[in-house]
Amino acid sequence: MNAGSICICAPYDITAMSLLINKPKIKPPPRIGELIDLFKVLAASKPGEDETAVYRGHIEPVNLLKPSIFRKNEYRKDERSILRELIAIQPNEFRDDKSSFEQLVRMQHYGMPTRLLDFTYNPLVGLYFAAQDDTKDGEFLQLTTTKKDIKYFDSDTVSCISNLSNLQGRERDKIRKMTSDNILKSSTEGLRLLHFIAAEKPYFQSKIILDDLSKIVAVRPKQTNRRIIAQQGGFFLFGLKTSLADDNDFGIRIKRVPVPARNKHAIRRELDQININGSTLFPEIESAAKYILSKIPMADDAVLDFS
């Protein structure tokens, strides 16, 4: 500053400075980078006393939740053929199944496309599935519904929705366009659906409510499948609606939490320490063998022994 020059300084804005100093810290959105983060997420989103939370894990985020049968138009159109063809080829596998829902569960077990979307009651299992594939950011989902809306495997509503899989695609499309509450009064499609329901439930009253067929319901299956037992699993059963959005009308509240790709390996290691791994969640011998081999460190210069 030159001699004799005058410095004119603006007065401090006390209010602005105070706001800057005392500015509230904005919490970053939750993410799961280690196991303790999962428990923080669960603590912050506890279900109410009349609610139940279930969980899913995605290798990468998806906008709409869809069962596998609705992810391809070809599957959706040929749902009936897929079900009947598998039963025709492997009848012994289905001989103990008493309902269409049980058949769908078995198909899901073997990787066939169905109108079921699986979930787990154990958040650790949901996190395990979200932590697969280290090249993609994953997603952990908590889905909360009311306890009274959860159906059991032998529910009449479950029978009605499950047997939609026995109809042809054009028949389901006609039912979608109906306005009569009791579809048996106005359609041959409704009578065909009743035929399949009555085959597994002879006592079923001759009334099918259109609103029931449009539902997405959480179902507790029979604990007869080793994988269902190991994964503490259940299913969302989809009726005439083919997808579940976050802002849905089914009373299912969805919370999504990112699982960064860079943290997935460490998360799997933590889960393995509490016995959540491929061997325990997939109790078939092939999965156990794969898990055992994955634990063996392989040196780059390993010598193969062909003796």
XYZ file of C-alpha atoms in Angstrom:
307
model
C 0.000 0.000 0.000
C 1.409 3.379 -0.992
C 2.002 5.980 1.650
C -0.969 8.226 2.088
C -3.406 5.799 0.447
C -6.691 5.143 2.156
C -8.101 1.620 2.637
C -11.865 1.462 2.552
C -13.065 -1.871 3.959
C -16.636 -3.135 3.906
C -18.038 -3.786 7.384
C -18.436 -7.393 8.474
C -21.872 -8.882 7.905
C -22.283 -10.379 11.379
C -25.417 -12.325 10.436
C -23.844 -13.882 7.354
C -20.676 -14.811 9.240
C -22.731 -16.386 12.020
C -24.695 -18.484 9.524
C -21.485 -19.572 7.845
C -19.854 -20.619 11.103
C -22.940 -22.333 12.491
C -24.095 -23.850 9.205
C -25.691 -27.225 10.002
C -23.811 -30.198 8.662
C -25.704 -32.046 5.962
C -25.530 -35.769 6.532
C -24.501 -37.721 3.443
C -27.085 -40.228 2.249
C -26.657 -43.643 3.883
C -24.591 -46.302 2.184
C -23.262 -49.659 3.271
C -19.474 -49.829 3.134
C -19.063 -52.255 6.029
C -21.233 -54.455 8.184
C -21.793 -51.853 10.901
C -23.416 -49.573 8.317
C -26.118 -52.165 7.789
C -27.081 -52.061 11.454
C -27.211 -48.259 11.324
C -29.593 -48.457 8.380
C -31.783 -50.971 10.201
C -31.834 -48.865 13.364
C -32.935 -45.812 11.377
C -35.807 -47.583 9.611
C -37.433 -49.890 12.123
C -40.848 -51.225 11.084
C -43.869 -50.409 13.231
C -45.458 -52.902 15.599
C -48.009 -53.895 12.955
C -45.405 -54.113 10.185
C -42.819 -56.580 8.935
C -39.644 -55.772 7.014
C -38.157 -58.081 4.392
C -35.029 -57.619 2.323
C -33.455 -58.027 -1.102
C -29.975 -57.459 -2.482
C -29.200 -56.403 -6.051
C -25.809 -56.633 -7.729
C -26.690 -53.320 -9.376
C -29.666 -50.947 -8.946
C -32.925 -51.552 -10.815
C -35.712 -49.000 -11.140
C -38.693 -51.349 -11.084
C -38.925 -54.658 -9.252
C -40.106 -57.348 -11.647
C -40.347 -61.131 -11.387
C -38.313 -62.959 -14.012
C -41.383 -63.975 -16.073
C -42.133 -60.296 -16.766
C -38.615 -59.266 -17.763
C -39.009 -60.613 -21.298
C -42.140 -60.418 -23.437
C -41.533 -63.938 -24.744
C -41.587 -65.364 -21.224
C -44.683 -63.422 -20.282
C -46.614 -64.606 -23.340
C -45.586 -68.262 -22.944
C -45.839 -68.523 -19.148
C -48.386 -71.361 -19.315
C -46.257 -73.349 -21.782
C -43.101 -72.918 -19.690
C -44.841 -74.260 -16.585
C -46.535 -77.211 -18.278
C -43.486 -78.199 -20.331
C -41.233 -78.413 -17.286
C -43.777 -80.516 -15.395
C -44.180 -82.778 -18.443
C -40.421 -83.365 -18.681
C -39.761 -83.720 -14.932
C -43.043 -84.990 -13.385
C -41.325 -86.673 -10.427
C -39.886 -83.359 -9.262
C -43.422 -81.960 -8.908
C -45.235 -85.025 -7.579
C -45.448 -83.699 -4.003
C -46.688 -80.246 -4.961
C -50.336 -79.693 -4.095
C -50.883 -76.255 -5.629
C -49.811 -73.953 -8.424
C -47.978 -71.805 -5.886
C -45.851 -74.780 -4.797
C -45.098 -75.536 -8.444
C -44.008 -71.944 -8.990
C -41.735 -72.120 -5.947
C -40.087 -75.252 -7.341
C -39.635 -73.631 -10.738
C -38.058 -70.605 -9.062
C -35.668 -72.919 -7.228
C -34.418 -74.325 -10.531
C -33.980 -70.921 -12.149
C -37.057 -70.954 -14.377
C -38.903 -67.651 -14.950
C -41.953 -67.253 -12.681
C -44.256 -64.555 -11.285
C -42.461 -64.825 -7.942
C -39.954 -62.280 -6.621
C -37.956 -63.694 -3.739
C -37.027 -61.918 -0.532
C -35.438 -62.807 2.790
C -36.429 -62.078 6.369
C -32.706 -61.842 7.246
C -31.050 -58.510 6.299
C -27.607 -60.165 6.356
C -28.718 -62.449 3.532
C -30.008 -59.462 1.566
C -26.641 -57.740 1.993
C -24.817 -60.886 0.839
C -26.608 -60.782 -2.528
C -26.002 -57.040 -2.886
C -22.267 -57.572 -2.286
C -21.691 -59.855 -5.276
C -19.740 -58.708 -8.382
C -17.012 -56.254 -7.420
C -17.288 -54.336 -10.725
C -20.704 -52.775 -10.048
C -22.264 -50.668 -7.316
C -24.924 -52.772 -5.600
C -28.115 -51.991 -3.760
C -29.656 -53.199 -0.504
C -33.448 -53.018 -0.257
C -35.723 -52.999 2.758
C -39.373 -53.594 1.895
C -41.882 -52.962 4.670
C -45.473 -54.196 4.634
C -48.202 -54.673 7.208
C -48.326 -58.023 8.969
C -51.992 -58.534 8.058
C -51.149 -58.324 4.352
C -48.734 -61.269 4.469
C -50.400 -64.422 3.153
C -49.604 -68.072 3.769
C -49.023 -70.655 1.044
C -52.584 -72.046 1.372
C -54.393 -68.696 1.174
C -57.320 -68.466 -1.266
C -55.900 -65.200 -2.605
C -52.585 -66.956 -3.269
C -54.414 -69.728 -5.156
C -56.292 -67.230 -7.318
C -53.169 -65.263 -8.242
C -50.915 -68.301 -8.738
C -53.339 -69.952 -11.140
C -53.121 -66.993 -13.487
C -49.979 -68.796 -14.659
C -52.228 -71.545 -16.081
C -54.009 -69.128 -18.407
C -52.842 -68.067 -21.826
C -51.511 -64.551 -22.275
C -54.547 -63.361 -24.248
C -56.833 -64.677 -21.497
C -54.986 -62.692 -18.826
C -55.146 -59.607 -21.058
C -58.931 -59.940 -21.305
C -59.220 -60.191 -17.518
C -57.139 -57.004 -17.170
C -59.748 -55.105 -19.206
C -62.715 -56.299 -17.152
C -64.638 -53.991 -14.862
C -67.028 -56.443 -13.185
C -65.900 -57.171 -9.622
C -66.802 -60.857 -9.866
C -65.204 -61.971 -13.127
C -67.160 -65.248 -13.174
C -70.337 -63.394 -14.116
C -69.087 -62.105 -17.423
C -66.300 -64.227 -18.875
C -65.220 -67.669 -19.984
C -61.700 -66.681 -18.883
C -62.953 -66.395 -15.320
C -64.528 -69.844 -15.531
C -61.257 -71.318 -16.804
C -59.409 -69.737 -13.891
C -62.002 -71.170 -11.502
C -61.408 -74.621 -13.035
C -57.709 -74.524 -12.111
C -58.388 -73.153 -8.612
C -61.028 -75.803 -7.907
C -58.607 -78.551 -8.992
C -56.452 -77.766 -5.948
C -59.262 -76.474 -3.698
C -62.538 -78.346 -4.322
C -64.242 -76.362 -1.553
C -63.460 -72.979 -3.171
C -66.509 -70.740 -3.452
C -67.397 -69.699 -6.991
C -66.359 -66.076 -6.633
C -63.146 -64.490 -7.914
C -62.617 -60.825 -7.087
C -60.874 -58.822 -9.792
C -59.128 -56.652 -7.200
C -57.494 -59.751 -5.658
C -56.014 -60.705 -9.025
C -54.420 -57.273 -9.352
C -52.517 -57.509 -6.082
C -48.862 -58.051 -5.254
C -48.783 -60.039 -2.020
C -46.015 -61.258 0.274
C -46.287 -65.006 0.861
C -44.792 -67.301 3.483
C -44.052 -70.603 1.707
C -43.785 -74.050 3.235
C -40.381 -74.608 4.804
C -39.772 -77.755 2.756
C -37.058 -76.398 0.500
C -33.513 -76.461 1.893
C -32.588 -73.230 0.174
C -35.662 -71.400 1.469
C -34.796 -72.542 4.986
C -31.137 -71.539 4.639
C -31.958 -68.117 3.184
C -34.982 -67.527 5.450
C -36.870 -66.776 2.293
C -40.318 -65.807 1.131
C -41.864 -64.468 -2.067
C -43.784 -61.572 -3.478
C -46.455 -63.084 -5.720
C -47.443 -60.850 -8.650
C -50.925 -60.985 -10.159
C -52.054 -58.899 -13.137
C -49.567 -56.153 -12.204
C -46.142 -56.863 -13.649
C -43.889 -54.508 -11.672
C -43.475 -52.921 -8.247
C -42.468 -49.249 -8.123
C -41.236 -47.309 -5.106
C -44.452 -45.224 -5.135
C -46.748 -48.250 -5.339
C -50.386 -48.665 -4.278
C -49.847 -52.012 -2.525
C -48.817 -50.651 0.863
C -45.209 -51.803 0.368
C -42.672 -49.194 1.521
C -39.300 -49.508 -0.229
C -35.983 -48.166 1.104
C -32.882 -48.415 -1.096
C -29.303 -48.148 0.163
C -26.226 -48.161 -2.132
C -23.463 -50.745 -1.686
C -20.321 -49.370 -3.380
C -18.395 -51.789 -5.587
C -15.108 -50.958 -3.848
C -16.510 -52.209 -0.517
C -18.092 -55.453 -1.680
C -15.096 -57.727 -1.137
C -14.622 -56.485 2.437
C -18.356 -56.897 3.144
C -18.297 -60.501 1.913
C -15.309 -61.165 4.156
C -17.167 -59.763 7.185
C -20.272 -61.809 6.338
C -18.169 -64.937 5.968
C -16.873 -64.434 9.505
C -20.450 -64.775 10.803
C -21.191 -67.745 8.546
C -23.132 -65.951 5.821
C -21.590 -67.331 2.641
C -22.270 -69.408 -0.456
C -21.999 -72.683 1.431
C -24.586 -71.844 4.088
C -27.042 -70.020 1.837
C -26.898 -72.581 -0.969
C -26.825 -75.928 0.865
C -26.609 -78.049 -2.285
C -23.333 -79.961 -2.577
C -22.318 -78.130 -5.767
C -22.466 -74.781 -3.974
C -20.561 -76.118 -0.985
C -17.809 -77.425 -3.273
C -17.595 -74.080 -5.087
C -17.304 -72.225 -1.780
C -14.536 -74.540 -0.524
C -12.506 -74.043 -3.710
C -12.939 -70.266 -3.506
C -11.159 -70.295 -0.123
C -7.999 -71.904 -1.521
C -5.408 -69.279 -2.499
C -4.049 -69.893 -6.004
C -0.477 -68.760 -6.731
C 0.237 -67.351 -10.184
C 3.043 -69.864 -10.673
C 1.070 -72.848 -9.404
C 2.230 -76.132 -10.916
C -0.523 -78.420 -12.168
C -0.137 -82.073 -11.147
C -1.523 -84.432 -13.769
C -0.216 -87.587 -12.131
